[in-house]
Structures are given as structure tokens and as C-alpha cells.
mmCIF file of N, CA and C in Angstrom:
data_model
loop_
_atom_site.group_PDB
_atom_site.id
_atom_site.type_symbol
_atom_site.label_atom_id
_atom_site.label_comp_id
_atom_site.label_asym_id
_atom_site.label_seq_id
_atom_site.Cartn_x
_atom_site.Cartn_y
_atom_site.Cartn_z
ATOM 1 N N UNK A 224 1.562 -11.446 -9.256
ATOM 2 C CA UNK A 224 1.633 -10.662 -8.042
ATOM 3 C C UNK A 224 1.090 -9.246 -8.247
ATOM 4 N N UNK A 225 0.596 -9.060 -9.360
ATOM 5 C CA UNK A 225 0.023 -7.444 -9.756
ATOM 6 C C UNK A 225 -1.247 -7.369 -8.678
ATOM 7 N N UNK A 226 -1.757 -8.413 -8.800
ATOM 8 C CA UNK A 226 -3.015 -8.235 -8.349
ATOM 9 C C UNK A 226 -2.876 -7.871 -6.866
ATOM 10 N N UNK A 227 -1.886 -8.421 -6.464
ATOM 11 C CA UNK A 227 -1.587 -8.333 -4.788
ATOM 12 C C UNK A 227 -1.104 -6.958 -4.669
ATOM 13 N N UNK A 228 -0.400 -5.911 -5.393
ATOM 14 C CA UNK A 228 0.294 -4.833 -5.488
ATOM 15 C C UNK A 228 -0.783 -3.811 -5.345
ATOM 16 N N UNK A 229 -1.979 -4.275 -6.289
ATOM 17 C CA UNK A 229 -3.246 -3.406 -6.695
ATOM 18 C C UNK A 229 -3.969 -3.538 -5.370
ATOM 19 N N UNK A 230 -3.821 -4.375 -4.632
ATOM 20 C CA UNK A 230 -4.995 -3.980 -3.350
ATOM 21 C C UNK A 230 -4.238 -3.599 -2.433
ATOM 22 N N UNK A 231 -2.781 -3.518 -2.296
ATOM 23 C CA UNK A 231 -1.896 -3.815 -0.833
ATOM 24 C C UNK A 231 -1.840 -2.001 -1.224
ATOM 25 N N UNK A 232 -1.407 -1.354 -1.984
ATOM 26 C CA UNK A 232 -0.859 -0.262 -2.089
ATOM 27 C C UNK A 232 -2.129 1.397 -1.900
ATOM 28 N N UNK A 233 -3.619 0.739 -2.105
ATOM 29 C CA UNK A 233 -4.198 1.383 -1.970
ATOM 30 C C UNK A 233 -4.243 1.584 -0.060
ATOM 31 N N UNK A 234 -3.837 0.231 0.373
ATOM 32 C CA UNK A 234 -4.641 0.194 1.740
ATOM 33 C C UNK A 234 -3.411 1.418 2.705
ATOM 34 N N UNK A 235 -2.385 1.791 2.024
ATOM 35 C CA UNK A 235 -1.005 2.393 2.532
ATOM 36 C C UNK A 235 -1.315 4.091 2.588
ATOM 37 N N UNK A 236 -2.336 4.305 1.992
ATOM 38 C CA UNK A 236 -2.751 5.804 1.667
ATOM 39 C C UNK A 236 -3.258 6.163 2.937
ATOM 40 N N UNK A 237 -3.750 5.013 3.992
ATOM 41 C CA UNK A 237 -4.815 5.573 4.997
ATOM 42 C C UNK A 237 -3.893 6.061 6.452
ATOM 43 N N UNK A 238 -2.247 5.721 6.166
ATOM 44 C CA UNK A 238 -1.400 6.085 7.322
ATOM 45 C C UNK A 238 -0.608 7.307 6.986
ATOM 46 N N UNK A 239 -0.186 8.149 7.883
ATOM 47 C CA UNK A 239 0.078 9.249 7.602
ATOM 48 C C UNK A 239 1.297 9.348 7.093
ATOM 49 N N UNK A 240 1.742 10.904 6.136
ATOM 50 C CA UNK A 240 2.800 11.091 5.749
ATOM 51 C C UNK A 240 4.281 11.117 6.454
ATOM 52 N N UNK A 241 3.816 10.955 7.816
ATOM 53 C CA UNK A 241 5.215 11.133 8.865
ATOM 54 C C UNK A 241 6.365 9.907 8.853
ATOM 55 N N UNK A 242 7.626 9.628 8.719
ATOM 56 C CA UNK A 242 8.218 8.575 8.660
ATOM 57 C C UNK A 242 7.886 7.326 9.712
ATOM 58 N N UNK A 243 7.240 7.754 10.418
ATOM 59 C CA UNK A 243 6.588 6.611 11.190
ATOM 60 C C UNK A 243 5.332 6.106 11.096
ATOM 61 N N UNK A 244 3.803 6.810 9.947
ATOM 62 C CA UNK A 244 3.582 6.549 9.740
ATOM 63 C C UNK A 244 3.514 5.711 8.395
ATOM 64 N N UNK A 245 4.862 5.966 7.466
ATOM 65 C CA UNK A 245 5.113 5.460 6.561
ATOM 66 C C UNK A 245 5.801 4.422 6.492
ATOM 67 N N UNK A 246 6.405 3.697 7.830
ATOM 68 C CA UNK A 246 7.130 2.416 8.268
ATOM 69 C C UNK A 246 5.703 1.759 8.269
ATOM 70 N N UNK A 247 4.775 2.286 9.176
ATOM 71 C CA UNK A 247 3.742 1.648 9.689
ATOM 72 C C UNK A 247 3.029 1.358 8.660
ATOM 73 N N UNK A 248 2.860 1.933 7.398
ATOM 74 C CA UNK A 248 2.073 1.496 6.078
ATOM 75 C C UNK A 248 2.996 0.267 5.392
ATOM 76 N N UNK A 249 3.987 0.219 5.510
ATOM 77 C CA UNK A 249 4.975 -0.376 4.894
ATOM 78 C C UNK A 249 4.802 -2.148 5.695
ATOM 79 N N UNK A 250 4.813 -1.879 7.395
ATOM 80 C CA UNK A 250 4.494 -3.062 8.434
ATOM 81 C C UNK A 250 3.322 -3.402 8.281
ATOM 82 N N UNK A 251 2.392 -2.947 7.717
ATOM 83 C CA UNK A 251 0.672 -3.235 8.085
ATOM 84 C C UNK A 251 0.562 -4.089 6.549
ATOM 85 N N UNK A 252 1.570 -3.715 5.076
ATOM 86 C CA UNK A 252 1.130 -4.408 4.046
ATOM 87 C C UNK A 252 2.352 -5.566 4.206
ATOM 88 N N UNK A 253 3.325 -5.703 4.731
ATOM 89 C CA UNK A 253 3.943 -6.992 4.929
ATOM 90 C C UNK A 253 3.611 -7.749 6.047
ATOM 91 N N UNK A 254 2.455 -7.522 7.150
ATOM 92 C CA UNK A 254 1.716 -8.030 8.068
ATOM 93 C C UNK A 254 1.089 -8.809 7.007
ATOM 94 N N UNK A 255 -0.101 -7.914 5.959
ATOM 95 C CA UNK A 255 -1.000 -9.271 4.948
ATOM 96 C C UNK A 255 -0.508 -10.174 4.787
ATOM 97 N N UNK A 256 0.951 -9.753 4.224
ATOM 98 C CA UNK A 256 1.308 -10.883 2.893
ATOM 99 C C UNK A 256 1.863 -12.069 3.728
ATOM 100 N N UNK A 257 2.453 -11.679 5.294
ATOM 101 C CA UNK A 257 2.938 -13.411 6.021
ATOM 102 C C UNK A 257 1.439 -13.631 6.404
ATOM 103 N N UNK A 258 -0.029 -12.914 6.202
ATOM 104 C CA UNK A 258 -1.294 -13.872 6.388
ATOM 105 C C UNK A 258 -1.503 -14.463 5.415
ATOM 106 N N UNK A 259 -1.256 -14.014 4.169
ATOM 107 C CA UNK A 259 -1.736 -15.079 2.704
ATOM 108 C C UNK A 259 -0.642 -16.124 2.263
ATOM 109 N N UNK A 260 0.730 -15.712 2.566
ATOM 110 C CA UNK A 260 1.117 -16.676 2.435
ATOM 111 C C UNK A 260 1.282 -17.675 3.046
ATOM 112 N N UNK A 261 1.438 -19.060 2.265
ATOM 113 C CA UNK A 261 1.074 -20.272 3.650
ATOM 114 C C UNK A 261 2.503 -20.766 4.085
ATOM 115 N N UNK A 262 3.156 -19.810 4.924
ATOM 116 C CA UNK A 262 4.425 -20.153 5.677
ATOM 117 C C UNK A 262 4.232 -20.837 6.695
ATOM 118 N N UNK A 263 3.058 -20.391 7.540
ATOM 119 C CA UNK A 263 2.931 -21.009 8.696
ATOM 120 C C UNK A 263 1.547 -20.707 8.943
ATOM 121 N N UNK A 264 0.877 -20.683 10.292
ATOM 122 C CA UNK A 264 -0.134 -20.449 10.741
ATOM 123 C C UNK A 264 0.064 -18.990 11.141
ATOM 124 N N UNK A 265 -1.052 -18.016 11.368
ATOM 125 C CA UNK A 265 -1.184 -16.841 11.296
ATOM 126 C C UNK A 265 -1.180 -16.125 13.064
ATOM 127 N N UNK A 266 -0.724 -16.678 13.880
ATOM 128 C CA UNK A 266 -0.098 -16.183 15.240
ATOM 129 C C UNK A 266 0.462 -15.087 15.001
ATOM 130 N N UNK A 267 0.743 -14.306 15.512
ATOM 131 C CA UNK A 267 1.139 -12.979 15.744
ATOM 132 C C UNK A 267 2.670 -13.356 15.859
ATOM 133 N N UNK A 268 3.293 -14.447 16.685
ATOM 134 C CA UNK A 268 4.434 -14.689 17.111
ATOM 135 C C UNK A 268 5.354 -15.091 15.619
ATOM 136 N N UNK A 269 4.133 -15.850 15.170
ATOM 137 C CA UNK A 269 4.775 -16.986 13.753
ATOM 138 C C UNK A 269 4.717 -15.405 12.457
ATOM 139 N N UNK A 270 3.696 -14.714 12.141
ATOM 140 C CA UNK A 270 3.789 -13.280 11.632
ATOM 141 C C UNK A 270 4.936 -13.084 11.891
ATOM 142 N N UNK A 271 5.578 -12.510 13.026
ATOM 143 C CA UNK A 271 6.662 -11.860 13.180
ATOM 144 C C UNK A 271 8.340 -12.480 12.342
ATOM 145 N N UNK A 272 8.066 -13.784 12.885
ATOM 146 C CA UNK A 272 9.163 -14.736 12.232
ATOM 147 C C UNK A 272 9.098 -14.699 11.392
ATOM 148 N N UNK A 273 8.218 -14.773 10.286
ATOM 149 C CA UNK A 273 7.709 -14.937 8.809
ATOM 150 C C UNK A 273 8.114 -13.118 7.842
ATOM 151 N N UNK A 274 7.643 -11.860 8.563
ATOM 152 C CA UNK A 274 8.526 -10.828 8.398
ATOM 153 C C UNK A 274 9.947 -11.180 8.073
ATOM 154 N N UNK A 275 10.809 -11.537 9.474
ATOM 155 C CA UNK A 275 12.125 -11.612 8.884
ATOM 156 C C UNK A 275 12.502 -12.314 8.234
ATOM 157 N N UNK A 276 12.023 -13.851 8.391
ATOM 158 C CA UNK A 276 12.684 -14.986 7.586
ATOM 159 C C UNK A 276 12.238 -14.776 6.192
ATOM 160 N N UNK A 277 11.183 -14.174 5.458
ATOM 161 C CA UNK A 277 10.472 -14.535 4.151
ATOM 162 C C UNK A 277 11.037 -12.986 3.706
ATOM 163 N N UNK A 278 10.324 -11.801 4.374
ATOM 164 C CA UNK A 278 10.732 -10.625 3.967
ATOM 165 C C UNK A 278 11.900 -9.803 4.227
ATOM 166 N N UNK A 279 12.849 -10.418 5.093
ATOM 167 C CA UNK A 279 13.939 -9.849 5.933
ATOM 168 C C UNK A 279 13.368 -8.351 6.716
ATOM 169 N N UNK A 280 12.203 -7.987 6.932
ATOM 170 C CA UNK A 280 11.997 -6.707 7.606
ATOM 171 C C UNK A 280 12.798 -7.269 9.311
ATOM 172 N N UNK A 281 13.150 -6.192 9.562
ATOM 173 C CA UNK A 281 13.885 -6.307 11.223
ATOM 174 C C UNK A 281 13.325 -5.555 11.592
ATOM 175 N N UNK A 282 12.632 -6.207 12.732
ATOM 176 C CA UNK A 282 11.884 -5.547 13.741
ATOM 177 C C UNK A 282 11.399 -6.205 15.355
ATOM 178 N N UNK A 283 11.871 -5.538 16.023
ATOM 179 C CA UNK A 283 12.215 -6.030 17.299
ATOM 180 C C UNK A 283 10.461 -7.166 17.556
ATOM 181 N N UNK A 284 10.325 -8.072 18.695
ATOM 182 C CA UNK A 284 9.338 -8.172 18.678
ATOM 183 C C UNK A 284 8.578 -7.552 19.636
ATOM 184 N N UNK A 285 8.675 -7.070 20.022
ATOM 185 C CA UNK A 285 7.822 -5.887 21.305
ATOM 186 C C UNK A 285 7.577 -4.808 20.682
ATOM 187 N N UNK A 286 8.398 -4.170 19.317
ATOM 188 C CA UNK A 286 7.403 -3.306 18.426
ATOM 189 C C UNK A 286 7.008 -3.894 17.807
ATOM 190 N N UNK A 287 6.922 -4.874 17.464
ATOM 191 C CA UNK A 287 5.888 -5.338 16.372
ATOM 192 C C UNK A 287 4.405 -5.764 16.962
ATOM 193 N N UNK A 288 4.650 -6.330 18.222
ATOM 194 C CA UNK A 288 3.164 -7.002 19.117
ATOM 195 C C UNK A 288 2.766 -5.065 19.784
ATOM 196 N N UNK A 289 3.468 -4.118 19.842
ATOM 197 C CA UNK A 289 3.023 -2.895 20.204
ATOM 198 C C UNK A 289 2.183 -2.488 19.029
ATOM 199 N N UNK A 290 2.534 -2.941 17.599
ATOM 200 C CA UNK A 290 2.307 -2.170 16.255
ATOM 201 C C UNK A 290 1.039 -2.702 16.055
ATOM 202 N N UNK A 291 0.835 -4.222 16.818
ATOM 203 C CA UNK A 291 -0.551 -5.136 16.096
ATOM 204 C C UNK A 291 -1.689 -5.259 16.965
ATOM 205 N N UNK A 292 -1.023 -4.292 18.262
ATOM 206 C CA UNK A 292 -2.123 -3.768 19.363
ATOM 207 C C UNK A 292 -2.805 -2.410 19.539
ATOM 208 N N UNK A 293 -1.862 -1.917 18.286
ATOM 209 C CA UNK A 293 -2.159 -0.341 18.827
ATOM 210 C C UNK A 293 -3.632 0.014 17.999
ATOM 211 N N UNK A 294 -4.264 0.817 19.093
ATOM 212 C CA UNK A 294 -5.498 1.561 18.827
ATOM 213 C C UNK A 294 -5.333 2.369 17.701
ATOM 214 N N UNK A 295 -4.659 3.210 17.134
ATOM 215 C CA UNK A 295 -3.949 4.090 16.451
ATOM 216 C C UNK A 295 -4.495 3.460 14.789
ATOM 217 N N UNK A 296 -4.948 2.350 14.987
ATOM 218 C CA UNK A 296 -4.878 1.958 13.529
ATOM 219 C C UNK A 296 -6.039 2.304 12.379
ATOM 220 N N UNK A 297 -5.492 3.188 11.304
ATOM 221 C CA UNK A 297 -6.754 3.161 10.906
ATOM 222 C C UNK A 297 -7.732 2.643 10.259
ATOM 223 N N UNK A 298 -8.383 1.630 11.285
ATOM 224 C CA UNK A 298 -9.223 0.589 10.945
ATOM 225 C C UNK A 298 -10.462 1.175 9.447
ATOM 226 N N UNK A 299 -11.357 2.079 10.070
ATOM 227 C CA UNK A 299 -12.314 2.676 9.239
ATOM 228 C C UNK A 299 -12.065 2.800 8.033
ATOM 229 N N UNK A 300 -10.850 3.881 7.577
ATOM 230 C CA UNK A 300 -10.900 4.116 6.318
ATOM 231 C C UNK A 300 -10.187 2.755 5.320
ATOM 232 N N UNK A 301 -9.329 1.714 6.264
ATOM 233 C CA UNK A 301 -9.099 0.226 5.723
ATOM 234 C C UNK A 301 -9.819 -0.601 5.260
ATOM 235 N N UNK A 302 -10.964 -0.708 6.516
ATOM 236 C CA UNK A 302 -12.204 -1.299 5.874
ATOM 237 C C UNK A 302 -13.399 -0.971 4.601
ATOM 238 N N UNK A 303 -12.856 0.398 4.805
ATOM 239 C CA UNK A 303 -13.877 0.995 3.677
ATOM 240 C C UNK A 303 -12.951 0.694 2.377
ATOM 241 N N UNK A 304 -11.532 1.047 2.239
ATOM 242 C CA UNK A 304 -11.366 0.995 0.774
ATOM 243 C C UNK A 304 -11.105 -0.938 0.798
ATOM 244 N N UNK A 305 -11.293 -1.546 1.726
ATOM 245 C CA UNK A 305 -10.899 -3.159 1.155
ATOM 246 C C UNK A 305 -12.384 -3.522 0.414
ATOM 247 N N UNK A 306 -14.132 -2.678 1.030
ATOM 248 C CA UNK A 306 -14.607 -2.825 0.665
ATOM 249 C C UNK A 306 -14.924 -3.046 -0.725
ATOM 250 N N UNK A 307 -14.407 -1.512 -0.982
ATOM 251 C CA UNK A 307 -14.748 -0.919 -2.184
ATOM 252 C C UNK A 307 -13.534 -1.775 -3.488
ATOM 253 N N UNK A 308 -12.116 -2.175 -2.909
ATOM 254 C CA UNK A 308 -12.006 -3.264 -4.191
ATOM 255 C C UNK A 308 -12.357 -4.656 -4.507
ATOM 256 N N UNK A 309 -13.714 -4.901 -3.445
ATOM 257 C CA UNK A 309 -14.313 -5.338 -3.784
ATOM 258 C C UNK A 309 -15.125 -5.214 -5.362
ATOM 259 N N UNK A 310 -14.764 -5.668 -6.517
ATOM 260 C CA UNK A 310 -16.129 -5.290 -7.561
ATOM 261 C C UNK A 310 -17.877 -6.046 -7.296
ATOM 262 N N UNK A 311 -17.857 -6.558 -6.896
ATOM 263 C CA UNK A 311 -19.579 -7.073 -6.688
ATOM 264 C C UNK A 311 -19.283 -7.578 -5.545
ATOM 265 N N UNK A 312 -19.691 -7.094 -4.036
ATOM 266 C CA UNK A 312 -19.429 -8.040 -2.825
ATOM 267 C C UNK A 312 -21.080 -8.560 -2.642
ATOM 268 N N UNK A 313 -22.120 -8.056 -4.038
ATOM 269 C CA UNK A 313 -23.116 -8.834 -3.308
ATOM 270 C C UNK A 313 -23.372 -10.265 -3.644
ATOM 271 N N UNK A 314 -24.150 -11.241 -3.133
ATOM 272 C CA UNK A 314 -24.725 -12.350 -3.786
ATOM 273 C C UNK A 314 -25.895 -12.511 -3.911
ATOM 274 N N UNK A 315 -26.934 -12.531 -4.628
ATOM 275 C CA UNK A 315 -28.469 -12.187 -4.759
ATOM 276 C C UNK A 315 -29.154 -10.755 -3.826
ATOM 277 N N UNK A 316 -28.212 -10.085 -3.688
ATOM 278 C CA UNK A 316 -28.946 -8.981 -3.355
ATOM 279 C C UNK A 316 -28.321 -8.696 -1.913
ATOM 280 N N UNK A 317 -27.554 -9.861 -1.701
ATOM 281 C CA UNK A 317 -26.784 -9.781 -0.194
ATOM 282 C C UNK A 317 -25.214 -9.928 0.206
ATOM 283 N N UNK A 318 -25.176 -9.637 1.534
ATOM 284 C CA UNK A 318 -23.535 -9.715 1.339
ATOM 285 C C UNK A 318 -23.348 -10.534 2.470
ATOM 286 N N UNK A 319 -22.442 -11.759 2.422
ATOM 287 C CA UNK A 319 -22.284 -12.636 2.901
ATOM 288 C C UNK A 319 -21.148 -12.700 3.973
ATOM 289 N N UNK A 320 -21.219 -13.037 4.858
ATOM 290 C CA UNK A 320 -20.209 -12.766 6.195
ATOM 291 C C UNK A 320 -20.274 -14.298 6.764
ATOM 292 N N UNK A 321 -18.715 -14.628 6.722
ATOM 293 C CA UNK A 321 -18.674 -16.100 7.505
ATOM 294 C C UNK A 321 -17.611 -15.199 8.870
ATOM 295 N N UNK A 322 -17.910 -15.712 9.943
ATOM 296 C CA UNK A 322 -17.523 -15.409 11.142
ATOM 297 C C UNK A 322 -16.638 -16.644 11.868
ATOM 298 N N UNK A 323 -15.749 -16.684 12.301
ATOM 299 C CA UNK A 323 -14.705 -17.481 13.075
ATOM 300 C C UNK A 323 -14.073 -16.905 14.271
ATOM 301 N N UNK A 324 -14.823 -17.373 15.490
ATOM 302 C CA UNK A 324 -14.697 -16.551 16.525
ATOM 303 C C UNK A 324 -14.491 -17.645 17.642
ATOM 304 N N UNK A 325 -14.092 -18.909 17.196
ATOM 305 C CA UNK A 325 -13.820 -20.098 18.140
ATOM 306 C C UNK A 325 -12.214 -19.771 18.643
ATOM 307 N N UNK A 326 -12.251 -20.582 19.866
ATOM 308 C CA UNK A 326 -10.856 -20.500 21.048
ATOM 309 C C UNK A 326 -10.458 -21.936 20.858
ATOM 310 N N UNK A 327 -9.205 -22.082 20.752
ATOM 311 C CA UNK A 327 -8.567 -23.104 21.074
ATOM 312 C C UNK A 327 -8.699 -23.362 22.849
ATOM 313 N N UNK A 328 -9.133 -24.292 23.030
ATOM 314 C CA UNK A 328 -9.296 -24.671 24.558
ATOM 315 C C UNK A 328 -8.385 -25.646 24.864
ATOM 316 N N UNK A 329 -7.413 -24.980 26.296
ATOM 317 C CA UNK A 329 -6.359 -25.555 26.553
ATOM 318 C C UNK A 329 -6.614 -26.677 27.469
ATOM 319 N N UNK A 330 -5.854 -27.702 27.334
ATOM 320 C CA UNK A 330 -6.192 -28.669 27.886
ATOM 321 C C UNK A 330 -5.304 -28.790 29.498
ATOM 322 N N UNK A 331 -6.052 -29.152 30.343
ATOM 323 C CA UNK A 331 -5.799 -29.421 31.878
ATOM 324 C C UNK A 331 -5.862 -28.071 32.467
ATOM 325 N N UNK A 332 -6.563 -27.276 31.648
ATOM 326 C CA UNK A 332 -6.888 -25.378 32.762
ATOM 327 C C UNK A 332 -8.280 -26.166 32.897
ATOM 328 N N UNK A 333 -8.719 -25.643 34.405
ATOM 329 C CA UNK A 333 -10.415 -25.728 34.438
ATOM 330 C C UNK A 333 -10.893 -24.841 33.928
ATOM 331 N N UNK A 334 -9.941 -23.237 33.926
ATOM 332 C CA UNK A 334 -11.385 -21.982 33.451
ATOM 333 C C UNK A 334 -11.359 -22.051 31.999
ATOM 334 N N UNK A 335 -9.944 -22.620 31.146
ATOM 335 C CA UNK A 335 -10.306 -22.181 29.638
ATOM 336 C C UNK A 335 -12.041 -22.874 29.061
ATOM 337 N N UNK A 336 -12.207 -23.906 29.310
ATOM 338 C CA UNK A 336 -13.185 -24.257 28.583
ATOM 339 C C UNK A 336 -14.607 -23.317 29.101
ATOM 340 N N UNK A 337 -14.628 -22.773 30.497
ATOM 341 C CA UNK A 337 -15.746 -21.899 30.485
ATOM 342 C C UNK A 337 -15.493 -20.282 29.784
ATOM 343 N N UNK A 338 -14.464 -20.090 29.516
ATOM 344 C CA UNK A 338 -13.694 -19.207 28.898
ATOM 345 C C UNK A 338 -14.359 -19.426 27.354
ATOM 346 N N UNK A 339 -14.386 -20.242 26.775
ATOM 347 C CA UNK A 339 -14.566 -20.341 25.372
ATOM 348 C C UNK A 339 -15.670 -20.500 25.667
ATOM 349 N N UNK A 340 -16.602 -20.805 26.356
ATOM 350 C CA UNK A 340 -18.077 -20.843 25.632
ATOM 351 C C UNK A 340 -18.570 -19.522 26.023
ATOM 352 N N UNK A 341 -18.101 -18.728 26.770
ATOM 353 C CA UNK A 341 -18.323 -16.907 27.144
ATOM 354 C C UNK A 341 -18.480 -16.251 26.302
ATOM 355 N N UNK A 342 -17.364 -16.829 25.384
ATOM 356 C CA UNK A 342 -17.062 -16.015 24.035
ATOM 357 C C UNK A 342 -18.416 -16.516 23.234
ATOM 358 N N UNK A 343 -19.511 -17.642 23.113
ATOM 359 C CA UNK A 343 -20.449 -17.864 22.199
ATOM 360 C C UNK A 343 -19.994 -17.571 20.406
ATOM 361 N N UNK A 344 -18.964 -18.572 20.699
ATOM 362 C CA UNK A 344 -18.599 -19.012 18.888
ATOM 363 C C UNK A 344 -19.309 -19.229 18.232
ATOM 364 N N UNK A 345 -19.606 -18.910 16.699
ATOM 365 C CA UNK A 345 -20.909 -19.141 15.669
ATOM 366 C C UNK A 345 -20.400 -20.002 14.642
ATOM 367 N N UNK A 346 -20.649 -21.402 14.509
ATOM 368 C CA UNK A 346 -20.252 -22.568 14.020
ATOM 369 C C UNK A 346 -21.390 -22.652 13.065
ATOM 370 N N UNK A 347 -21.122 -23.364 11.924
ATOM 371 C CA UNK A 347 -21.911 -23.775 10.421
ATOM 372 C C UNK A 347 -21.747 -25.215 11.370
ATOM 373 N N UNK A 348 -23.268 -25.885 10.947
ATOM 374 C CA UNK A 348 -23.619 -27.203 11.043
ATOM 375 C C UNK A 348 -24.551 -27.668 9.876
ATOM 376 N N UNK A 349 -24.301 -27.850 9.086
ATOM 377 C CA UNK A 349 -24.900 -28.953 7.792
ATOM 378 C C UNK A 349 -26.077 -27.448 7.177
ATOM 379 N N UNK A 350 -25.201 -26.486 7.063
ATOM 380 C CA UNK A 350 -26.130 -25.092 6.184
ATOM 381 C C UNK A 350 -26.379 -24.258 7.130
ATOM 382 N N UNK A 351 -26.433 -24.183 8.746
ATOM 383 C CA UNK A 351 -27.190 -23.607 9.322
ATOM 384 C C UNK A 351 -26.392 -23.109 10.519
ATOM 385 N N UNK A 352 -26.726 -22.023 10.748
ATOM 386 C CA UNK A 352 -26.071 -21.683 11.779
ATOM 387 C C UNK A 352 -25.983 -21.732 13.601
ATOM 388 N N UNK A 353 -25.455 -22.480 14.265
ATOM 389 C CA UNK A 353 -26.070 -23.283 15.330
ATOM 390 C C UNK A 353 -24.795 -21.956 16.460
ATOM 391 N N UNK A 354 -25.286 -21.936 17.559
ATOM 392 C CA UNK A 354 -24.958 -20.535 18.261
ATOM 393 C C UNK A 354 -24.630 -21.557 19.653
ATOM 394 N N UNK A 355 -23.180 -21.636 20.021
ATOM 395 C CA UNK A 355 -22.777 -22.449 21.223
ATOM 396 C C UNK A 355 -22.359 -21.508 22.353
ATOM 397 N N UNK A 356 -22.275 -21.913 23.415
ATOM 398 C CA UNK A 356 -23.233 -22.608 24.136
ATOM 399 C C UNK A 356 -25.084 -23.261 23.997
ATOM 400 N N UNK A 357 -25.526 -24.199 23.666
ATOM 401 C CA UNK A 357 -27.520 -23.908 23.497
ATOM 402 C C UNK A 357 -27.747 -23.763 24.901
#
């Protein structure tokens, strides 16, 4: 678990010193750990359950879906240091991005399914990247 300590603790530096931003560093690295661990599927709802039941954090759920909506977050300097513990993110000279941007389409709505192809999900088909709706 060192290894998990070594990336979770850098990402805690980017929220502020105020006791609320220091809950919020504290919620944002036990947010990861119910995504890596395989308790359940990664819903926001099932997250929340997975907080109390795995980590005992208590936290209402209307702050927590407030905490995983809020603009406030600081995305930028997160992304930059997850970059950077990265040690080699290239592969021949490049850096590789798989994208998952598909909708579960509900069954017996008429608009979800025009709903999901709006969105134009980017699906791998046998190496290649095929762009839906054609």
C-alpha cells in the first residue's frame, strides 16, 4: 500500500490549508481509493456507500454529491502532479489516451437512445478507432 500512499498524498497539497479544505483533501483521496478498489461499480451513489461501509468516513449524501459536483475543484494543479508521477507516460515518442465516453441506454425511454448517440462515443473496433453515430 506504499505505493498508493506515494501518489494519494501528493494529490492533497493542491486543497487549501482551511479545515474545510483539509476535509476536502482527505474526501477527494478516499473518493480514489472506493474507485480502485473493486467493492462495487464506481457510481457516485455506490462511492458514497463504499466511504462508509469500507472506510467508515460519515458523510451525509447531499454533501458528498455537492463535494463531487463542485466547480471549486482543483482540477489543474491534480492533473498536472498525477501527470508528473507518472515516470515515462510516453510510448514511442507518444502518449496514449483511451477515452470511455459511452451511456448506458435506458430501455423503454424513446429520447435516451437519441441521447447517447449526441454524446458521439469513441469505441475501439479490431485496432481502430470507429466514431458513432457514422
Amino acid at each position: 500500500m506504499f505505493i498508493l500512499r506515494d501518489i494519494l498524498l501528493p494529490l492533497q497539497y493542491h486543497f487549501s490549508e482551511t479545515t474545510l479544505g483539509r476535509e476536502r483533501a482527505s474526501l477527494f483521496v478516499y473518493t480514489i481509493l472506493s474507485i480502485i478498489v473493486p467493492f462495487t461499480s464506481s457510481m457516485t451513489s455506490n462511492l458514497w456507500r463504499c466511504l462508509d461501509t469500507l472506510f467508515g468516513f460519515e458523510i451525509k449524501n447531499k454533501r458528498f454529491y455537492t463535494f463531487m459536483a463542485s466547480p471549486t475543484l482543483p482540477w489543474a494543479g491534480l492533473w498536472q502532479t498525477i501527470w508528473g508521477l507518472i515516470p515515462s507516460p510516453e510510448t514511442d515518442g507518444r502518449i496514449l489516451v483511451g477515452l470511455d465516453d459511452s451511456i448506458a441506454v435506458s430501455p423503454g425511454r424513446d429520447d435516451s437512445l437519441q441521447k447517447a448517440q449526441g454524446n458521439l462515443p469513441i469505441r475501439s473496433a479490431r485496432g481502430r478507432l470507429k466514431f458513432y453515430p457514422e
